[in-house]
Short mmCIF file of C-alpha atoms in Angstrom, two decimals:
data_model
loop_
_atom_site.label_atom_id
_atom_site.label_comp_id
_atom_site.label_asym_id
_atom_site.label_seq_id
_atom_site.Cartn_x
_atom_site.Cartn_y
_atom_site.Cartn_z
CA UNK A 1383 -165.90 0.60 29.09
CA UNK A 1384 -167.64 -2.33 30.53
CA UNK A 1385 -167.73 -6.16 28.82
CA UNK A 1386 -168.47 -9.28 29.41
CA UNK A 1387 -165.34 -11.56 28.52
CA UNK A 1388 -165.44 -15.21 27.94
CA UNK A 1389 -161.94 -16.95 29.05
CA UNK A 1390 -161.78 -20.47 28.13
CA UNK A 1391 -158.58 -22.40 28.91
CA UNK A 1392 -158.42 -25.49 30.22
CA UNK A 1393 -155.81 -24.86 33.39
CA UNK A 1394 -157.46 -23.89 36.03
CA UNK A 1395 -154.87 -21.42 37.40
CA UNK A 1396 -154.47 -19.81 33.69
CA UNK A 1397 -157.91 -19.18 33.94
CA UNK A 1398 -157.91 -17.69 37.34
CA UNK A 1399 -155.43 -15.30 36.58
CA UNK A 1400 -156.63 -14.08 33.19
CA UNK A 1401 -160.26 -13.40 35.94
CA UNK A 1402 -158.62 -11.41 38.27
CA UNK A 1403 -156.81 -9.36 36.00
CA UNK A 1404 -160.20 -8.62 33.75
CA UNK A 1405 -161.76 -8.33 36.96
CA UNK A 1406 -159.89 -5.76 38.25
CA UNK A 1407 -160.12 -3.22 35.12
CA UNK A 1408 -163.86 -3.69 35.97
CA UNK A 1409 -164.70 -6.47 32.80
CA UNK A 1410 -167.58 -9.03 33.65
CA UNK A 1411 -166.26 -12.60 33.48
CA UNK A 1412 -167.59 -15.93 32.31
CA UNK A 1413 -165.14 -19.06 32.29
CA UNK A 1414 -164.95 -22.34 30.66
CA UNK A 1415 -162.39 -25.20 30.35
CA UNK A 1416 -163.03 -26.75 27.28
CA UNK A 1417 -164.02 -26.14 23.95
CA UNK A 1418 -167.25 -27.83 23.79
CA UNK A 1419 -167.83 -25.45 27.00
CA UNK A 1420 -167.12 -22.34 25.32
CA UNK A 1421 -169.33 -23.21 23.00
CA UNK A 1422 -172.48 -23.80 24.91
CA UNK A 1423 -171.40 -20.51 26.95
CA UNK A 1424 -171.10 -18.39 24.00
CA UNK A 1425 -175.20 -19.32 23.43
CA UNK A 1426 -176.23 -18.46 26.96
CA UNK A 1427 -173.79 -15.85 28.41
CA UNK A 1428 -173.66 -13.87 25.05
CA UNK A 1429 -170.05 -12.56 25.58
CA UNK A 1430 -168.62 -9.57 24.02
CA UNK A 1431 -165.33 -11.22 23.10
CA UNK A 1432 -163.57 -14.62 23.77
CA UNK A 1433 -159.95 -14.77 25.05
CA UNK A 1434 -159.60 -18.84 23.86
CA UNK A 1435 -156.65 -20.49 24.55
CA UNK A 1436 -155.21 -23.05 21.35
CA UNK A 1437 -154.04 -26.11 23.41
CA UNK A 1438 -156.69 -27.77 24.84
CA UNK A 1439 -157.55 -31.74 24.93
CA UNK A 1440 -160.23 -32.77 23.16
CA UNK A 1441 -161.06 -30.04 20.52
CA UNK A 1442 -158.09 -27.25 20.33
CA UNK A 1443 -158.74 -23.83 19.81
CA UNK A 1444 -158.38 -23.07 16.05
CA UNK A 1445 -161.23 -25.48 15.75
CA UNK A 1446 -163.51 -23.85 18.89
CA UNK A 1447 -162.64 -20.34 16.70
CA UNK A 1448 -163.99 -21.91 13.13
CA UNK A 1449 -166.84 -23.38 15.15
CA UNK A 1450 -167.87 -19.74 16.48
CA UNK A 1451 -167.12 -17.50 12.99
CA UNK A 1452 -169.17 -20.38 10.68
CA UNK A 1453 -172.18 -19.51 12.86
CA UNK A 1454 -174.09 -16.70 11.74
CA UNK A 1455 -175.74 -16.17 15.45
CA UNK A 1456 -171.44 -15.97 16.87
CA UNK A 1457 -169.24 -14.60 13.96
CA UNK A 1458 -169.49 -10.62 14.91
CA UNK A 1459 -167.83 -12.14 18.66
CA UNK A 1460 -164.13 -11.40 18.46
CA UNK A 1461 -161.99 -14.37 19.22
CA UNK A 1462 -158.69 -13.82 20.62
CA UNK A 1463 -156.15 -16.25 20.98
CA UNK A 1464 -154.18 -16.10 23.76
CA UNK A 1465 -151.49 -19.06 24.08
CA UNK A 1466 -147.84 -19.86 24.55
CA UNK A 1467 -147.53 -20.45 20.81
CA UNK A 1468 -145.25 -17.57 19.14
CA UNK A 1469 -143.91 -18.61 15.69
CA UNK A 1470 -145.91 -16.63 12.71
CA UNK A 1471 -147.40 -19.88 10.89
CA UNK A 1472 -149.07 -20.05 14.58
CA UNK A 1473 -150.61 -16.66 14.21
CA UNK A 1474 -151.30 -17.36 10.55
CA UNK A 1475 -153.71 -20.43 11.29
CA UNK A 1476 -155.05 -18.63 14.27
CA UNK A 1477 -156.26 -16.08 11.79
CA UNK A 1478 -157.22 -18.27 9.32
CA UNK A 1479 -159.25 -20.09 11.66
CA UNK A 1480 -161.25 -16.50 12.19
CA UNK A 1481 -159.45 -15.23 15.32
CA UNK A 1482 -159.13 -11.65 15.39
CA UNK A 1483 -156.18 -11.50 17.39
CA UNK A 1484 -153.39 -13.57 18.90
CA UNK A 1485 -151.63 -12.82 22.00
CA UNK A 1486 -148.69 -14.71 23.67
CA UNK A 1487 -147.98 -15.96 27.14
CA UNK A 1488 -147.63 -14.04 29.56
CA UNK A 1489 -149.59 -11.93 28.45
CA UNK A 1490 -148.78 -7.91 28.85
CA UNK A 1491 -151.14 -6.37 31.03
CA UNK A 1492 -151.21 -3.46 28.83
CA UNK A 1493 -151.37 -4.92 25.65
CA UNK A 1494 -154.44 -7.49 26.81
CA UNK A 1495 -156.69 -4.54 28.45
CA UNK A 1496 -156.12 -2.24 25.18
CA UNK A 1497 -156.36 -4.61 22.48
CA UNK A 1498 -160.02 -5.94 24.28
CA UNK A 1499 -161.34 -2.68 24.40
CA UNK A 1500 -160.34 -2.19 20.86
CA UNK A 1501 -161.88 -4.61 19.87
CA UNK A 1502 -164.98 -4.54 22.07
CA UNK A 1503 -166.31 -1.01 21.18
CA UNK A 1504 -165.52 -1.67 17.52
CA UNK A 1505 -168.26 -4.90 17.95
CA UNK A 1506 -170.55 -2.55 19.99
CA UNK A 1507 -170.99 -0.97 16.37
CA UNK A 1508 -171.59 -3.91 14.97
CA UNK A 1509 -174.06 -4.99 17.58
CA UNK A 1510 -175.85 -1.94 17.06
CA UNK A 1511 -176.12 -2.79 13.06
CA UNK A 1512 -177.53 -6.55 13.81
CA UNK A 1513 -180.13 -5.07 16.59
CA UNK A 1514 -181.30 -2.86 13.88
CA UNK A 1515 -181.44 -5.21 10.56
CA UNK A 1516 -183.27 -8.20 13.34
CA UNK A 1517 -185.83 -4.67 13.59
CA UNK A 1518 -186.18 -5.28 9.99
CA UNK A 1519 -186.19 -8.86 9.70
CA UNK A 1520 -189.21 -8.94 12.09
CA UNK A 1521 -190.80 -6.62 9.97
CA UNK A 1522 -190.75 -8.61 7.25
CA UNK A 1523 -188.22 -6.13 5.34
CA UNK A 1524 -185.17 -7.61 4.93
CA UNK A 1525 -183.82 -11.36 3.80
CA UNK A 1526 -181.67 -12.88 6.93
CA UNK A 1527 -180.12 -14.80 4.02
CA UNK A 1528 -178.64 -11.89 2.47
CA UNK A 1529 -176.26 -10.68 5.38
CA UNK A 1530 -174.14 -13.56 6.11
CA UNK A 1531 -171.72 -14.81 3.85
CA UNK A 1532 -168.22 -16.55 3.51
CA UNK A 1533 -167.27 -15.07 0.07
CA UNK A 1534 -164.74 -12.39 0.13
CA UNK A 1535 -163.96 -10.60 -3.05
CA UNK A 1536 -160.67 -8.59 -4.23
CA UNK A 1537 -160.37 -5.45 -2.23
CA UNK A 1538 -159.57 -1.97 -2.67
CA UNK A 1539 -156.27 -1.24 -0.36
CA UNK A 1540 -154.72 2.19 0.76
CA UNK A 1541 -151.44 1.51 1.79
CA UNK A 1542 -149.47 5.08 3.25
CA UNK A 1543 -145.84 4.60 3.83
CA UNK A 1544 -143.31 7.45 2.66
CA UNK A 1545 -140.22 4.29 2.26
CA UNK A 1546 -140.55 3.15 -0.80
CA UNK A 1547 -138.83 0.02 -0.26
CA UNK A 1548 -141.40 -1.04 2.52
CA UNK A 1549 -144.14 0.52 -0.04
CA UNK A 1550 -142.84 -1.50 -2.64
CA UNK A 1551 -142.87 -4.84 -0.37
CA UNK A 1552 -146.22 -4.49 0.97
CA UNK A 1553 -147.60 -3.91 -2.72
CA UNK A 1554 -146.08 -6.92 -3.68
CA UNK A 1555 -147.45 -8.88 -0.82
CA UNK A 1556 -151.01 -7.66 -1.72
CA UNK A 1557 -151.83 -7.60 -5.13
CA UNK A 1558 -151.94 -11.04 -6.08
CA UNK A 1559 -155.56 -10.97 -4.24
CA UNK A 1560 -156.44 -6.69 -4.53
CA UNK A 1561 -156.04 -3.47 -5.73
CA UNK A 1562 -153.66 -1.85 -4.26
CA UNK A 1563 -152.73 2.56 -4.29
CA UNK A 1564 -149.63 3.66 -2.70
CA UNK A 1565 -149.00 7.05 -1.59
CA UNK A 1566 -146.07 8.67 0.44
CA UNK A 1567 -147.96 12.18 1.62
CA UNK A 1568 -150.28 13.40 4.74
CA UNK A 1569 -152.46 15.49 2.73
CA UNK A 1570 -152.36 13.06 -0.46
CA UNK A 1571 -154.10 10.28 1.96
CA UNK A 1572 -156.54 12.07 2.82
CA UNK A 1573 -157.56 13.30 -0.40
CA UNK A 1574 -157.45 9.68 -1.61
CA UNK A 1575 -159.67 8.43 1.31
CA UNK A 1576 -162.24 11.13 0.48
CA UNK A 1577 -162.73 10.10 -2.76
CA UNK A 1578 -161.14 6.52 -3.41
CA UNK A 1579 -163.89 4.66 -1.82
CA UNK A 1580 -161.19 2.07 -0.14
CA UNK A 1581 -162.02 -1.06 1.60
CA UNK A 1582 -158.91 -1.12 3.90
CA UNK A 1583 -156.27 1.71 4.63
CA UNK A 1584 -152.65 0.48 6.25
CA UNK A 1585 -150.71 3.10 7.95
CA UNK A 1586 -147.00 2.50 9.05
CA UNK A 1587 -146.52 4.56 12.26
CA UNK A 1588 -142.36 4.39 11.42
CA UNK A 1589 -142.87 7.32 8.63
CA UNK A 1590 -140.20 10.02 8.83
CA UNK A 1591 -142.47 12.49 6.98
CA UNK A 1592 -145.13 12.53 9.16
CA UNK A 1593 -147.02 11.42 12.08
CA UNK A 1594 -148.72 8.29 11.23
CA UNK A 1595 -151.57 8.17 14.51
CA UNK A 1596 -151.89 11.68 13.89
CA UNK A 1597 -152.97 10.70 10.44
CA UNK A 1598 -155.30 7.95 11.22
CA UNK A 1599 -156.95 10.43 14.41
CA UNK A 1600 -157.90 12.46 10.96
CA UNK A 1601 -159.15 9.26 8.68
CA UNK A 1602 -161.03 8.37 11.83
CA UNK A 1603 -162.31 11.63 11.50
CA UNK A 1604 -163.50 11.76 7.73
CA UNK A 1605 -167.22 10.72 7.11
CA UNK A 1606 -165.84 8.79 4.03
CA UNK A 1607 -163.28 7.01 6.38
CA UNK A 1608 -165.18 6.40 8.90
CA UNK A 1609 -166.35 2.84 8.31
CA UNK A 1610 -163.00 1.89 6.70
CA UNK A 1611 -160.87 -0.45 8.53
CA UNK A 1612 -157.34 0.87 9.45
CA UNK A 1613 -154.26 -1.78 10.08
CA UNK A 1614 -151.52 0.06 11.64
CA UNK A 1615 -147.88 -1.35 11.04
CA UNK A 1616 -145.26 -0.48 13.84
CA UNK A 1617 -142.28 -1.74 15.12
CA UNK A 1618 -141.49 -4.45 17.13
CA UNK A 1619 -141.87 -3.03 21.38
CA UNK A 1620 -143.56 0.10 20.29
CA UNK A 1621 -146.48 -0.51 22.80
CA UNK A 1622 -147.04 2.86 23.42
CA UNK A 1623 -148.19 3.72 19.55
CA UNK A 1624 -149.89 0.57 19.54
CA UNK A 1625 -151.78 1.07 22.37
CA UNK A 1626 -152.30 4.61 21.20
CA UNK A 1627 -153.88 3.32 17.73
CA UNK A 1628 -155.67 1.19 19.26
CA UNK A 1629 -157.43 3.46 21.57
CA UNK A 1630 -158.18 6.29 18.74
CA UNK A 1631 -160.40 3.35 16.89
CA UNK A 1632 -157.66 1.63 14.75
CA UNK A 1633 -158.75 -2.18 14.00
CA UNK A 1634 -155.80 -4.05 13.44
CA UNK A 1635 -151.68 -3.92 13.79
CA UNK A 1636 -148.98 -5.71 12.54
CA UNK A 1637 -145.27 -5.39 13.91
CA UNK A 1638 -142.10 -5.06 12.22
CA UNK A 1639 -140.64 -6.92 10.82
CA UNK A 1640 -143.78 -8.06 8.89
CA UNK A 1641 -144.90 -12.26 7.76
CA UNK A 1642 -145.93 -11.90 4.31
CA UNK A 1643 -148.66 -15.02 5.23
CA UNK A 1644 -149.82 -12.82 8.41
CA UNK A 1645 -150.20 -9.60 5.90
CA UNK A 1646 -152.25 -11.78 3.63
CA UNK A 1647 -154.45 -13.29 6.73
CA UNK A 1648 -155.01 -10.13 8.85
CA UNK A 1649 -156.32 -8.20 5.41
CA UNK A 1650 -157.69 -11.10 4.72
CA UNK A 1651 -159.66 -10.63 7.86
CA UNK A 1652 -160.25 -6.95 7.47
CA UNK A 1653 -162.00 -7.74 3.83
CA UNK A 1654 -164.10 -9.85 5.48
CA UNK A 1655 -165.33 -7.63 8.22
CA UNK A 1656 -165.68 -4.92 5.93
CA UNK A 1657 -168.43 -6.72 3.78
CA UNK A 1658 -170.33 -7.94 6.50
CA UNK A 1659 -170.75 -4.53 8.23
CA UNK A 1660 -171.63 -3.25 4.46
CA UNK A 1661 -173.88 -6.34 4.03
CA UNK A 1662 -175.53 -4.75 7.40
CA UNK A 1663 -175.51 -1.02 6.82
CA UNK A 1664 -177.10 -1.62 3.55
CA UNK A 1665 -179.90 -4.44 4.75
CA UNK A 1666 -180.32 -1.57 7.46
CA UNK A 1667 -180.78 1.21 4.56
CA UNK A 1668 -183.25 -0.94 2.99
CA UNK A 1669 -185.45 -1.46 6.16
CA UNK A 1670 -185.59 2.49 6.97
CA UNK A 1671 -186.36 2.73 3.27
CA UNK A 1672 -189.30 0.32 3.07
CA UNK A 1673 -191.44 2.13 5.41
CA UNK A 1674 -190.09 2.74 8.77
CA UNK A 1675 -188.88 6.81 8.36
CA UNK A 1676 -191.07 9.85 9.13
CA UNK A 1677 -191.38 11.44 6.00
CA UNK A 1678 -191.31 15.29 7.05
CA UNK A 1679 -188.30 14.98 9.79
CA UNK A 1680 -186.62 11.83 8.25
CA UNK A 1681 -186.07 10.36 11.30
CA UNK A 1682 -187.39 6.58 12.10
CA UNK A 1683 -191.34 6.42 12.88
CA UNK A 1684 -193.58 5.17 16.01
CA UNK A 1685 -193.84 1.98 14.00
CA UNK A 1686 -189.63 1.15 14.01
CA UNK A 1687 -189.00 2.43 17.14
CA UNK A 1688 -191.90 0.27 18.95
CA UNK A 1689 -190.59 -2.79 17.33
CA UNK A 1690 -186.93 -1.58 18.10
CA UNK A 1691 -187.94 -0.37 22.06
CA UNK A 1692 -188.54 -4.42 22.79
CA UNK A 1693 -185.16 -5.72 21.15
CA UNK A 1694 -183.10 -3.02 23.38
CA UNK A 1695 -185.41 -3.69 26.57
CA UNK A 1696 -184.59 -7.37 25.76
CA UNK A 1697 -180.64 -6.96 25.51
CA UNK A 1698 -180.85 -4.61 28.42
CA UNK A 1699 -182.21 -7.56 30.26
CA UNK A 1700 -179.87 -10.42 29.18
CA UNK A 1701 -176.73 -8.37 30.01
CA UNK A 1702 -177.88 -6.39 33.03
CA UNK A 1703 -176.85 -3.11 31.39
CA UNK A 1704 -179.34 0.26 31.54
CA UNK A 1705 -181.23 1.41 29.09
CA UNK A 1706 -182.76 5.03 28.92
CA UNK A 1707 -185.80 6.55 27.75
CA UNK A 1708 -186.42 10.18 26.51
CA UNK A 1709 -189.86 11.46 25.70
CA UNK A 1710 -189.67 15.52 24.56
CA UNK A 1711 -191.85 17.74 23.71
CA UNK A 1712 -192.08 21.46 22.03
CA UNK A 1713 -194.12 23.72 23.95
CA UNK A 1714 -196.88 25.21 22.92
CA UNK A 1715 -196.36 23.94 19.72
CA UNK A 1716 -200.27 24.11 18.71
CA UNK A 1717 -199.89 28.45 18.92
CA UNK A 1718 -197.19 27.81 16.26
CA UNK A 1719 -199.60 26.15 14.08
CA UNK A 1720 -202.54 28.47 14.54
CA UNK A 1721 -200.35 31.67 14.58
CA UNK A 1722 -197.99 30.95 11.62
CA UNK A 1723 -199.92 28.04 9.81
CA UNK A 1724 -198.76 24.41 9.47
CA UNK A 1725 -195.93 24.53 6.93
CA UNK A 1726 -194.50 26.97 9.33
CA UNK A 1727 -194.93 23.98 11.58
CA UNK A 1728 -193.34 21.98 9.73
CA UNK A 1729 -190.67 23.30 9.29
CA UNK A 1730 -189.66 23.58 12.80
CA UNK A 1731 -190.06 20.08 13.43
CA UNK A 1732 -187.62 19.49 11.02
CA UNK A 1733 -185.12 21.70 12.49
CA UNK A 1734 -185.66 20.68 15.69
CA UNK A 1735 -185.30 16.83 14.35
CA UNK A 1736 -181.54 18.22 12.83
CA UNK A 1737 -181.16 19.24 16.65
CA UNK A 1738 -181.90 15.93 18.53
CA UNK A 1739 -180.00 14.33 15.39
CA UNK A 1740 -176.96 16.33 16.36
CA UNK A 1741 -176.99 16.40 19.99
CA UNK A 1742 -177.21 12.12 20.85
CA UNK A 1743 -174.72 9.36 19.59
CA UNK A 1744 -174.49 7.64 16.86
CA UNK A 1745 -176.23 4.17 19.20
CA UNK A 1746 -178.94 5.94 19.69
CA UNK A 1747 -182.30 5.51 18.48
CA UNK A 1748 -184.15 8.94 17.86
CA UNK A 1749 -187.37 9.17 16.23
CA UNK A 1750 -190.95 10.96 16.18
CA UNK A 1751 -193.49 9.88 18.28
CA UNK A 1752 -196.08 11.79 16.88
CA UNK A 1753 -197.02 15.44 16.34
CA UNK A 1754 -194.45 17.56 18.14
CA UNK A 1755 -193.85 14.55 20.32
CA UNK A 1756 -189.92 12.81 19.68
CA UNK A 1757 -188.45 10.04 21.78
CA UNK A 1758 -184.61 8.81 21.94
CA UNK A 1759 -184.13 5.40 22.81
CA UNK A 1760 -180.16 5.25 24.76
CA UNK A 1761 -178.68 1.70 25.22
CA UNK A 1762 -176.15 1.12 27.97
CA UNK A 1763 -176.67 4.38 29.65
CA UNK A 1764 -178.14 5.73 33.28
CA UNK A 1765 -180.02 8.18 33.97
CA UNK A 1766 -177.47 11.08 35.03
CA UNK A 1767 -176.00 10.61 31.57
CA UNK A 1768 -178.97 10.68 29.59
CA UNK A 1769 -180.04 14.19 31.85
CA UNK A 1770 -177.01 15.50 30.52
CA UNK A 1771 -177.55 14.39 27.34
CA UNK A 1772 -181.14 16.02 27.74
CA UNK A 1773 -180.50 19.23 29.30
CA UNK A 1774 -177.66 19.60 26.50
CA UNK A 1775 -180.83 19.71 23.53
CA UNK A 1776 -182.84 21.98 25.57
CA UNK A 1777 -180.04 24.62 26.62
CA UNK A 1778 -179.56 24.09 22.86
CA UNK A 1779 -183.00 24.75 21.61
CA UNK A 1780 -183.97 27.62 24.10
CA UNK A 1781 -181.00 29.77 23.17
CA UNK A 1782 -181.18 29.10 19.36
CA UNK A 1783 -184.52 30.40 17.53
CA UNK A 1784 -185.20 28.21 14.47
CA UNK A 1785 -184.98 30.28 10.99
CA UNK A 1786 -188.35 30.15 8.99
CA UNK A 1787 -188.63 30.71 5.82
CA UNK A 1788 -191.30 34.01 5.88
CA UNK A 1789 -191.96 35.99 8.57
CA UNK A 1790 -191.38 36.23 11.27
CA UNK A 1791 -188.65 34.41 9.84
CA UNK A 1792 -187.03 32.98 13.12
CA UNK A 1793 -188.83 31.66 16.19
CA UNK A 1794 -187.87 31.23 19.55
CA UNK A 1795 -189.22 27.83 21.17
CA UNK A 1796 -188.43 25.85 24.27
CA UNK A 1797 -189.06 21.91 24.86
CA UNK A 1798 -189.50 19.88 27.93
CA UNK A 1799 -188.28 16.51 28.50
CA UNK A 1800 -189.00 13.46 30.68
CA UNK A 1801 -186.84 10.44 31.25
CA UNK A 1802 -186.88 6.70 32.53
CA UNK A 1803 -184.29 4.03 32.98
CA UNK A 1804 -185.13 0.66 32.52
CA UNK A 1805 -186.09 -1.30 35.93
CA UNK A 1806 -184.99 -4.70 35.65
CA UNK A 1807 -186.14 -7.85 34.10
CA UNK A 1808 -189.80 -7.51 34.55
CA UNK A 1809 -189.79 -4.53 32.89
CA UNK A 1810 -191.85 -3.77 29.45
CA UNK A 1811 -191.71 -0.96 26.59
CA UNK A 1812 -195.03 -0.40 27.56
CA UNK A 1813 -194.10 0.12 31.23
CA UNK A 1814 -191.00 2.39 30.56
CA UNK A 1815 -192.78 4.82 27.96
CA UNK A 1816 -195.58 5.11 30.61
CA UNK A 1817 -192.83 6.30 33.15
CA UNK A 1818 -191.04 8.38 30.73
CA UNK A 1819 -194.87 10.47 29.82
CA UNK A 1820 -195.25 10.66 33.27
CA UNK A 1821 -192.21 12.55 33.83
CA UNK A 1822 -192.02 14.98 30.53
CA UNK A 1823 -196.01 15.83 32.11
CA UNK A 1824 -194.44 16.53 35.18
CA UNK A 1825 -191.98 18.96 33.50
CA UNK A 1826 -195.06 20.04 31.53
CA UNK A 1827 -197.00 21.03 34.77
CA UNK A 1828 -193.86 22.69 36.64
CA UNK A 1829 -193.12 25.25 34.22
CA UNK A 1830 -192.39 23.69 31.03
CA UNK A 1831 -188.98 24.58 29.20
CA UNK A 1832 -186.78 21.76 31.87
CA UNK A 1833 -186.45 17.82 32.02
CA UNK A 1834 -187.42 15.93 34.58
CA UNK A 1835 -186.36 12.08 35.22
CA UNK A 1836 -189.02 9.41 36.57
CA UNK A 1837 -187.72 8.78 40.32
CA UNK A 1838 -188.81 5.48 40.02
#
């Protein structure tokens, strides 16, 4: 995973160290040595996270951090605080200031590279919210006022520990602010997360009963967990379950033995995370609502995704990453029609909508173009990926006909599929939908039934 990492510290050699060890797992790096710095950087460089460090002349870190979360443009960018401080009231007014993180000199190689992508891919999915809700804002759909906000109400807390001392504790700790379950069981968590509509769940990996990452691999796993913040607790040197958690999606971690003031501040945290990517998902419900979904295959319309195609061609631009373009068609698709009769028709658009829903990622844009015509819109990917991708669906739809619902009750149909990559800054939607119609025609005029990418 690629990222572009902000370092701010105000020794020079700090800084150059930090670099070449961010460098060398591959990270893009932008520096700055002061906190007014950081600040201007964070509007031009757009960084995916900010390793700040607390001591610095001038305007210290906790300050640069409250600075960056009170702006609605910079509070999705994680902030990680990375200093020689080490007492727990440090950590606690780190957090407090917004940080979502705080890491002590010298730092652990390990611990540094997994706790950045952590916390990385968990904003790519918040990036991918904003993109879509500024879709909406342009459209006129959706408030800006209503996403951002400071408030953060009581929440509803899982906590899973099978000690019922340390259960006991952490309830305690907790429900001066929340609501708070217990529960001691694998299969009693999960049934709870299915239904209990939680706004935080915190695992302790130091069960005897049972294997606490194997249990958040499965909450991960739920759709009604999905979205639900996990904070893992595990024991003081335990890097290797940390780093495990951290990897399998987890977004937070205590260690033994536990600050009651940290608890409070990293759930504290959590809560507020939580509502904002709500906030989003729901602003983003009410956009696709208004008027921006195909009605027949419920995917998003021409309209969205030509209002959505310039936002992505834009961030492709400011951070130099690629951005692919499928354009796919079912053959023949008018003999369908005329043999079988449009609600026939319909019908298999629909399923093959399901089809394209089930073969991309959740980043990616699919809608209908128009007619039998669909497009997927792929941030951050190349063109060998997205063929995969491609030739995946149309293995997919070739081998399985589409059930209809009178005769000749199934049908066997193919599609073909062209592609195009984004070409730099000087590149337009209008230029990169061109290439991409260019290539599915080529496909089209070779045979049909294959994909073809633009060689451009």
């Amino acid at each position: 995973m690629t990222a572009r990492v902000l370092v701010v510290d105000d020794i020079l050699s700090n800084v150059k160290l930090l670099e070449a060890k961010l460098t060398s797992e591959y990270f893009e790096v932008v520096t700055a040595f002061s906190g007014m710095e950081c600040l201007d950087k964070i509007e031009g460089a757009d960084p995916d996270i900010v390793l700040l460090d607390v001591m610095m002349p001038g305007m210290d870190g906790f300050e640069v951090c409250r600075r960056i979360k009170a702006n609605p443009k910079t509070a999705h960018i994680p902030v990680v605080m990375v200093t020689a401080l080490d007492q727990p009231s440090d950590r606690v007014a780190g957090l407090d200031a917004g940080a979502d993180d705080f890491l002590t000199k010298p730092v652990d190689d390990a611990a540094l590279f997994a706790r950045v992508r952590s916390l990385v891919r968990l904003k790519m999915m918040t990036d991918e919210l904003r993109m879509r809700e500024a879709t909406g804002q342009g459209m006129g759909l959706v408030d800006p006022a209503t996403t951002f906000s400071e408030s953060i109400s009581a929440g509803r807390i899982l906590m899973i520990e099978d000690r019922p001392d340390s259960a006991a504790w952490f309830s305690s700790a907790l429900r001066k602010e929340n609501d708070v379950a217990c529960v001691d069981t694998f299969e009693e968590a999960l049934v709870r997360v299915r239904g209990g509509d939680f706004d935080l769940v915190i695992v302790s990996l130091g069960m005897r009963g049972f294997d606490g990452l194997r249990l958040c691999s499965q909450l991960r796993s739920l759709p009604e967990g999905r979205h639900v913040p996990i904070l893992v607790v595990v024991s003081d040197g335990d890097r290797r379950k940390l780093n495990q958690a951290l990897e399998m999606g987890v977004n937070d971690y205590l260690t033994r033995p536990v600050d009651t003031n940290e608890l409070v501040a990293r759930v504290r945290t959590q809560l507020r995370k939580k509502r904002y990517a709500d906030r989003l998902r729901h602003n983003v419900q009410l956009s696709l609502e208004a008027a921006i979904t195909d009605q027949l295959t419920g995917l998003h319309n021409r309209r969205y995704m030509a209002r959505h195609l310039d936002n992505l061609i834009e961030q492709s631009h400011r951070t130099a990453k690629p951005l692919a373009f499928l354009i796919m068609d079912i053959d023949y698709f008018k003999k369908v029609n005329d043999s079988y009769g449009h609600d026939i028709g319909d019908e298999v658009l629909q399923e093959f909508a399901r089809r394209i829903s089930a073969n991309v990622r959740g980043c990616d844009l699919a809608c209908r173009y128009g007619g039998e015509e669909f497009v997927v819109v792929m941030p951050d990917t190349d063109v060998p990926f997205a063929y995969a991708i491609a030739e995946r669906l149309r293995k997919t739809v070739e081998s399985t006909p589409v059930m209809v619902s009178r005769d000749p009750h199934k049908l066997g149909i193919t599609i073909s599929i062209g592609i195009a990559q984004s070409a730099g800054k000087n590149d337009t939607a209008e230029a990169l939908l061109h290439r991409a119609d260019q290539a599915l025609y080529s496909a089209k005029r070779t045979g049909r039934n294959r994909v073809v990418a633009d060689a451009a």
